[in-house]
Short mmCIF file of C-alpha atoms in Angstrom, two decimals:
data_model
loop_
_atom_site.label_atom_id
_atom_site.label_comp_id
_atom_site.label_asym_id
_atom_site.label_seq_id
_atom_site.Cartn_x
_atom_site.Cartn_y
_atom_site.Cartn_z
CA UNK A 1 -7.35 13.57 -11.32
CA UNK A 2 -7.53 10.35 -9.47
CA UNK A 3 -10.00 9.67 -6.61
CA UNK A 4 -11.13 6.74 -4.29
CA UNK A 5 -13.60 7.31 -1.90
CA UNK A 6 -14.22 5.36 1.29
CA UNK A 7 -16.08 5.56 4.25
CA UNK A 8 -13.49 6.36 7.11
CA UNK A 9 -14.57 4.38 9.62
CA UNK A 10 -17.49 1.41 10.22
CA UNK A 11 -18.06 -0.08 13.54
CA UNK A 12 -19.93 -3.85 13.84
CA UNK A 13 -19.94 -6.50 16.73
CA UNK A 14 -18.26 -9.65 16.57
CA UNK A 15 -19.66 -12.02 14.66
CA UNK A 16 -21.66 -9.70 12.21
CA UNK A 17 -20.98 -9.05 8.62
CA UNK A 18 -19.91 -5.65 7.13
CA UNK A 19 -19.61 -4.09 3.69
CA UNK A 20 -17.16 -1.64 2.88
CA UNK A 21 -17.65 -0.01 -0.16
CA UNK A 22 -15.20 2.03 -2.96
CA UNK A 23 -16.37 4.33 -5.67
CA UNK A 24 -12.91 5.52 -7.69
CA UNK A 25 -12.57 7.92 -10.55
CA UNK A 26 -9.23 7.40 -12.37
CA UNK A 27 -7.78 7.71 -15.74
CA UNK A 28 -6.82 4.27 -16.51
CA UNK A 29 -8.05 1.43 -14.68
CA UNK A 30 -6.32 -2.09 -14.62
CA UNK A 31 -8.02 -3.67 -11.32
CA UNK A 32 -9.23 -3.01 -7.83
CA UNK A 33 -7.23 -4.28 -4.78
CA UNK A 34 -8.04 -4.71 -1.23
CA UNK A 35 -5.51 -3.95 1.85
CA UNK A 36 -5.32 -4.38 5.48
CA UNK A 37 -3.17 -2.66 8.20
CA UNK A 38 -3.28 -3.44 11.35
CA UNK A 39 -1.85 -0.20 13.30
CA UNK A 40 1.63 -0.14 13.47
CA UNK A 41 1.69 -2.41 10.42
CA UNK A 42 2.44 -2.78 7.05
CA UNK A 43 -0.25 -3.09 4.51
CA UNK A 44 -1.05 -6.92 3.44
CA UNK A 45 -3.09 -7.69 0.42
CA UNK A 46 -6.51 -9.16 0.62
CA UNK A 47 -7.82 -9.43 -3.15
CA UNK A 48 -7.62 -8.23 -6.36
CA UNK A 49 -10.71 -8.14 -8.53
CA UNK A 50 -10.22 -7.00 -12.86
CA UNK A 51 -12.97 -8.44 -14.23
CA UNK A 52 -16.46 -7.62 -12.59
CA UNK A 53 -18.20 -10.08 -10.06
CA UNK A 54 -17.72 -11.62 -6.61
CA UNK A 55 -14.40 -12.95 -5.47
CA UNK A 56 -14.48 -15.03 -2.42
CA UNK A 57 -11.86 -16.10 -0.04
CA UNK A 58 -12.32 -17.61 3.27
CA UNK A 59 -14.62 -15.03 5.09
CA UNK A 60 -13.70 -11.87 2.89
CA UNK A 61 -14.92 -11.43 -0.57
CA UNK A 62 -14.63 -8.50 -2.85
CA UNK A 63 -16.68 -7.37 -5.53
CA UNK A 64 -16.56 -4.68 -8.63
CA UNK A 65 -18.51 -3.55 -10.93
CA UNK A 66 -16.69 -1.15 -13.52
CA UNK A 67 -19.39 0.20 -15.38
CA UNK A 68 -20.50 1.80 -11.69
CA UNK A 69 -16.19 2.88 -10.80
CA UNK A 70 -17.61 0.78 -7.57
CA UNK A 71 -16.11 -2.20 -5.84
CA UNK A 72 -16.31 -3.43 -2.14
CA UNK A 73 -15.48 -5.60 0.64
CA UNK A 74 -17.79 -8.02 2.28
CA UNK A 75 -16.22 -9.24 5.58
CA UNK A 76 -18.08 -12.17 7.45
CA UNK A 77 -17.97 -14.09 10.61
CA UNK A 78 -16.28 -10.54 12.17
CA UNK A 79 -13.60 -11.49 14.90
CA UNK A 80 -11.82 -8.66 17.07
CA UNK A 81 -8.76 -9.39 14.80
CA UNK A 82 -10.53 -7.88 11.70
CA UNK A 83 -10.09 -4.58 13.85
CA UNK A 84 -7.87 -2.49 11.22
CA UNK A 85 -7.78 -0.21 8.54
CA UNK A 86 -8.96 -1.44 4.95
CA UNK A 87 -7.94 0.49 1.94
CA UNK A 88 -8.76 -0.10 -2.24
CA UNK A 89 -6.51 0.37 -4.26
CA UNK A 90 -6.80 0.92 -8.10
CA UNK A 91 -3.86 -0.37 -10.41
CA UNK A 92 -3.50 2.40 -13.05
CA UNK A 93 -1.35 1.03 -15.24
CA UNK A 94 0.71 -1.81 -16.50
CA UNK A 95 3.54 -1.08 -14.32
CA UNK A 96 1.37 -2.39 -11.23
CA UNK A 97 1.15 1.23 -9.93
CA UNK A 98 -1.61 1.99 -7.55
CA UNK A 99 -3.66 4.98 -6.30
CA UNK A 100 -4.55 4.02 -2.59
CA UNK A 101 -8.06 5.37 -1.25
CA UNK A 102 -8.28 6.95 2.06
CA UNK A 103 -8.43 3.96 4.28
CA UNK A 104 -11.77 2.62 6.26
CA UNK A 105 -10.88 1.88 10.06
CA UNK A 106 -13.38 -1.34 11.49
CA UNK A 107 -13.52 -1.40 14.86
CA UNK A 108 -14.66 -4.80 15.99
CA UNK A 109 -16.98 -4.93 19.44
CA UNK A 110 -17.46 -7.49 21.29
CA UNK B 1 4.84 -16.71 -0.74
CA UNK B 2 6.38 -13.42 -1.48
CA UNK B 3 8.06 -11.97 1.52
CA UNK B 4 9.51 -8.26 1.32
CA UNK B 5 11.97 -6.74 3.76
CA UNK B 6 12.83 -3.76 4.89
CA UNK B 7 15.88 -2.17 6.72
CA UNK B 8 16.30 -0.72 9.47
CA UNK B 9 12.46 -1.16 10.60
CA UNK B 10 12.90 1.73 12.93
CA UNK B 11 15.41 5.11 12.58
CA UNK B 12 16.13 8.26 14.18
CA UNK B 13 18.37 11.17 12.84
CA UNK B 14 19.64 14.65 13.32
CA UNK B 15 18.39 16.85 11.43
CA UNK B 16 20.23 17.78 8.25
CA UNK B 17 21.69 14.12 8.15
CA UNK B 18 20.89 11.36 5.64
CA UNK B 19 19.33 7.91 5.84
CA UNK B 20 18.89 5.27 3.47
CA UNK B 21 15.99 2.71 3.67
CA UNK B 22 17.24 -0.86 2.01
CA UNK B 23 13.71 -3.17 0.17
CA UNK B 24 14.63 -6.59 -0.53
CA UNK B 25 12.34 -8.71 -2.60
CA UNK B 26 13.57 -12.03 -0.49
CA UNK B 27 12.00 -14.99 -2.40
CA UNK B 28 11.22 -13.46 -6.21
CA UNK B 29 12.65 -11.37 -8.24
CA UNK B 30 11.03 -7.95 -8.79
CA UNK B 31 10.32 -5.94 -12.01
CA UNK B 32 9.07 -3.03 -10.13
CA UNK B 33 9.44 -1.76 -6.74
CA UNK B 34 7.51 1.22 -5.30
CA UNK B 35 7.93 3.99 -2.38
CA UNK B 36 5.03 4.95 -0.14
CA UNK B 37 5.09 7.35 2.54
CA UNK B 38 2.50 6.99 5.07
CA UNK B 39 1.46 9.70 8.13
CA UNK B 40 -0.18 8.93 10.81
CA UNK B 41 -4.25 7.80 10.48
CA UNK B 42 -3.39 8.78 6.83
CA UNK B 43 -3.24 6.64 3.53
CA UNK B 44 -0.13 5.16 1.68
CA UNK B 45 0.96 8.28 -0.72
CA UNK B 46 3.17 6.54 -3.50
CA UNK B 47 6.39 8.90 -3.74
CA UNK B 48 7.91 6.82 -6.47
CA UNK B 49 7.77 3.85 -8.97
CA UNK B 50 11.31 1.87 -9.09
CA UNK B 51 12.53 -0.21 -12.41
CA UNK B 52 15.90 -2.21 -12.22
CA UNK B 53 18.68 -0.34 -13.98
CA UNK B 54 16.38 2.70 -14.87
CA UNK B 55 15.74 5.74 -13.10
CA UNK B 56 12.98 6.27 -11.05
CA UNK B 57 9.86 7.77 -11.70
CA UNK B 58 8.66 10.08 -8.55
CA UNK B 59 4.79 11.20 -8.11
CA UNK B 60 4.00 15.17 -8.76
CA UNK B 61 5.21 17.29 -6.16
CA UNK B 62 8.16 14.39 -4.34
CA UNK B 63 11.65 15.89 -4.71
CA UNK B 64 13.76 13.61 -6.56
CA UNK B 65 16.76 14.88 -5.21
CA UNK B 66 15.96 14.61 -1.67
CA UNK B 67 14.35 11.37 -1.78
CA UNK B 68 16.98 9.58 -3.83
CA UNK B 69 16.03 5.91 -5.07
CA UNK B 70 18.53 3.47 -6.75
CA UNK B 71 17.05 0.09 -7.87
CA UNK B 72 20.63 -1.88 -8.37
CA UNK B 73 19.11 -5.29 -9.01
CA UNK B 74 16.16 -7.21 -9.68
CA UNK B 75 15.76 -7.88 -5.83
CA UNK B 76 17.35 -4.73 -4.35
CA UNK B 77 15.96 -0.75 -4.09
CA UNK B 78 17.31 1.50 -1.55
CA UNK B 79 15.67 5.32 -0.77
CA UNK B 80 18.28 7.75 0.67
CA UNK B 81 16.40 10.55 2.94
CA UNK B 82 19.08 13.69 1.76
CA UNK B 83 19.57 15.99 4.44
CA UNK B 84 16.30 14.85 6.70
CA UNK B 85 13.94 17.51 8.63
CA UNK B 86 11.59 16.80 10.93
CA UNK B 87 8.68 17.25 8.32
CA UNK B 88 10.33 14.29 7.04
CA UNK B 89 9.44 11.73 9.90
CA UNK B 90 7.07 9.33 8.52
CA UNK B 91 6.39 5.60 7.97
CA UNK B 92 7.99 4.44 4.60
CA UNK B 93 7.03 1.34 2.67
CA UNK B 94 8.08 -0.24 0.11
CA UNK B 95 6.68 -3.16 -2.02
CA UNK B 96 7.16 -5.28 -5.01
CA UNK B 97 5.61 -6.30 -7.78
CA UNK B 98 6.53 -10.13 -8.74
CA UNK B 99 7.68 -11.12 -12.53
CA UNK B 100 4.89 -12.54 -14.25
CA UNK B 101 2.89 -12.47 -11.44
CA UNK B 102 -0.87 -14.33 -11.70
CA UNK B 103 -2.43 -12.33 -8.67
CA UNK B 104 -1.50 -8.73 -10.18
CA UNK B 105 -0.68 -7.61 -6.81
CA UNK B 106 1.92 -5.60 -4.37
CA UNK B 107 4.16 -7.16 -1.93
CA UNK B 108 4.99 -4.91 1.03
CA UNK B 109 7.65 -4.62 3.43
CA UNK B 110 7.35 -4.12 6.84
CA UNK B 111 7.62 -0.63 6.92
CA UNK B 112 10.53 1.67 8.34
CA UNK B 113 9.55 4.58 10.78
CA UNK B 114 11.43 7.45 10.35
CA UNK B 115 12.01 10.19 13.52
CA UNK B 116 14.11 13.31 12.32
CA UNK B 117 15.04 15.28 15.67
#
C-alpha cells in the first residue's frame, strides 16, 4: 500500500518558524514534493527534493532523507499569508504520478 | 512559467446529466496530465493518469465509464462527469506534467467545483 503521514494541523505566531514533517511508505519512490492550498484554491508547488539534503528557497526549505521514508518543510519568517494547507507528495513513478499525504493546515496568529 | 487552466471554474447540474471539465496546458506542452478529486478539508485523491493519444489509466476503485477522460492533444484533456449524482459534487483538478521538465513537478489548474442538485 502507499502511505504519507502528516500532522493535520500546526498552529505558530507570526514571525516564528515551523517544521512540518512527512514519513511515507510507498512502493517506488522517485522524489518528495511540497504543496500549498490556500482554501478555495488550487494546489501550487513549493519544492521537490530526490536526492537527500536541504533545499532552500526564499523562506521555505525542504528536506529528505530516504533511508528514514522522512522529508519535511521548514517555513521561516511566518506571515498570516502562510495560513494554508501543506501537503507532500511522493512521485511513484516515471510517469510523474503522485500519492498526496493528508494535508497539514498552519494557522498563522498574529 | 507553466500556467494550467481549467474550464468552467465553477458548475452546477441536475442530477443524471453530464458535464465535462476542459485542462489546458497554456504555455508547454504536456506528456501527462492527471485527475484529482478533492472533498472538502480532504486531500487531492488522483482518479486518473492522462497520456496523449492513449487511454487513460484510472486509480483502483474510479469508474472509468463514468468519469470519462480523453487526452486529444499534447495540451488538451477533458473529464466528462456521465450521468452526475450528488455524491459526485466535488472539487476537480487537474495538472500537468511539462516535457522534459528539470523541476520534476505538477502544474495545476485552478480547480473546477462541481454541485450536482
Amino acid at each position: 500500500g502507499q502511505s504519507l503521514e502528516q500532522p493535520s494541523e500546526v498552529t505558530a505566531v507570526e514571525g516564528a518558524i515551523v517544521q512540518i514533517n512527512c514519513t511515507y511508505q510507498t512502493s517506488g519512490f522517485y522524489g518528495l514534493s511540497w504543496y500549498q492550498q490556500h482554501d478555495g484554491g488550487a494546489p501550487t508547488f513549493l519544492s521537490y527534493n530526490a536526492l537527500d539534503g536541504l533545499e532552500e528557497t526564499g523562506r521555505f526549505s525542504s528536506f529528505l532523507s530516504r533511508s528514514d521514508s522522512y522529508g519535511y518543510l521548514l517555513l521561516q519568517e511566518l506571515q498570516m499569508k502562510d495560513s494554508a494547507s501543506y501537503f507532500c507528495a511522493v512521485r511513484v513513478g516515471s510517469s510523474y504520478k503522485l500519492i498526496f499525504g493528508s494535508g497539514t493546515r498552519l494557522l498563522v496568529r498574529p | 512559467g507553466a500556467v494550467v487552466s481549467q474550464h468552467p471554474s465553477w458548475v452546477i447540474c441536475k442530477s443524471g446529466t453530464s458535464v465535462k471539465i476542459e485542462c489546458r496546458s497554456l504555455d508547454f506542452q504536456a506528456t501527462t496530465m492527471f485527475w484529482y478529486r478533492q472533498f472538502p478539508k480532504q486531500s487531492l485523491m488522483l482518479m486518473a493518469t492522462s497520456n496523449e493519444g492513449s487511454k487513460a489509466t484510472y486509480e483502483q476503485g474510479v469508474e472509468k465509464d463514468k468519469f470519462l477522460i480523453n487526452h486529444a492533444s499534447l495540451t488538451l484533456s477533458t473529464l466528462t462527469v456521465t450521468s452526475a449524482h450528488p455524491e459526485d459534487s466535488s472539487f476537480y483538478i487537474c495538472s500537468a506534467s511539462r516535457l522534459a521538465s528539470s523541476t520534476d513537478t505538477q502544474y495545476f489548474g485552478p480547480g473546477t467545483r462541481l454541485t450536482v442538485l
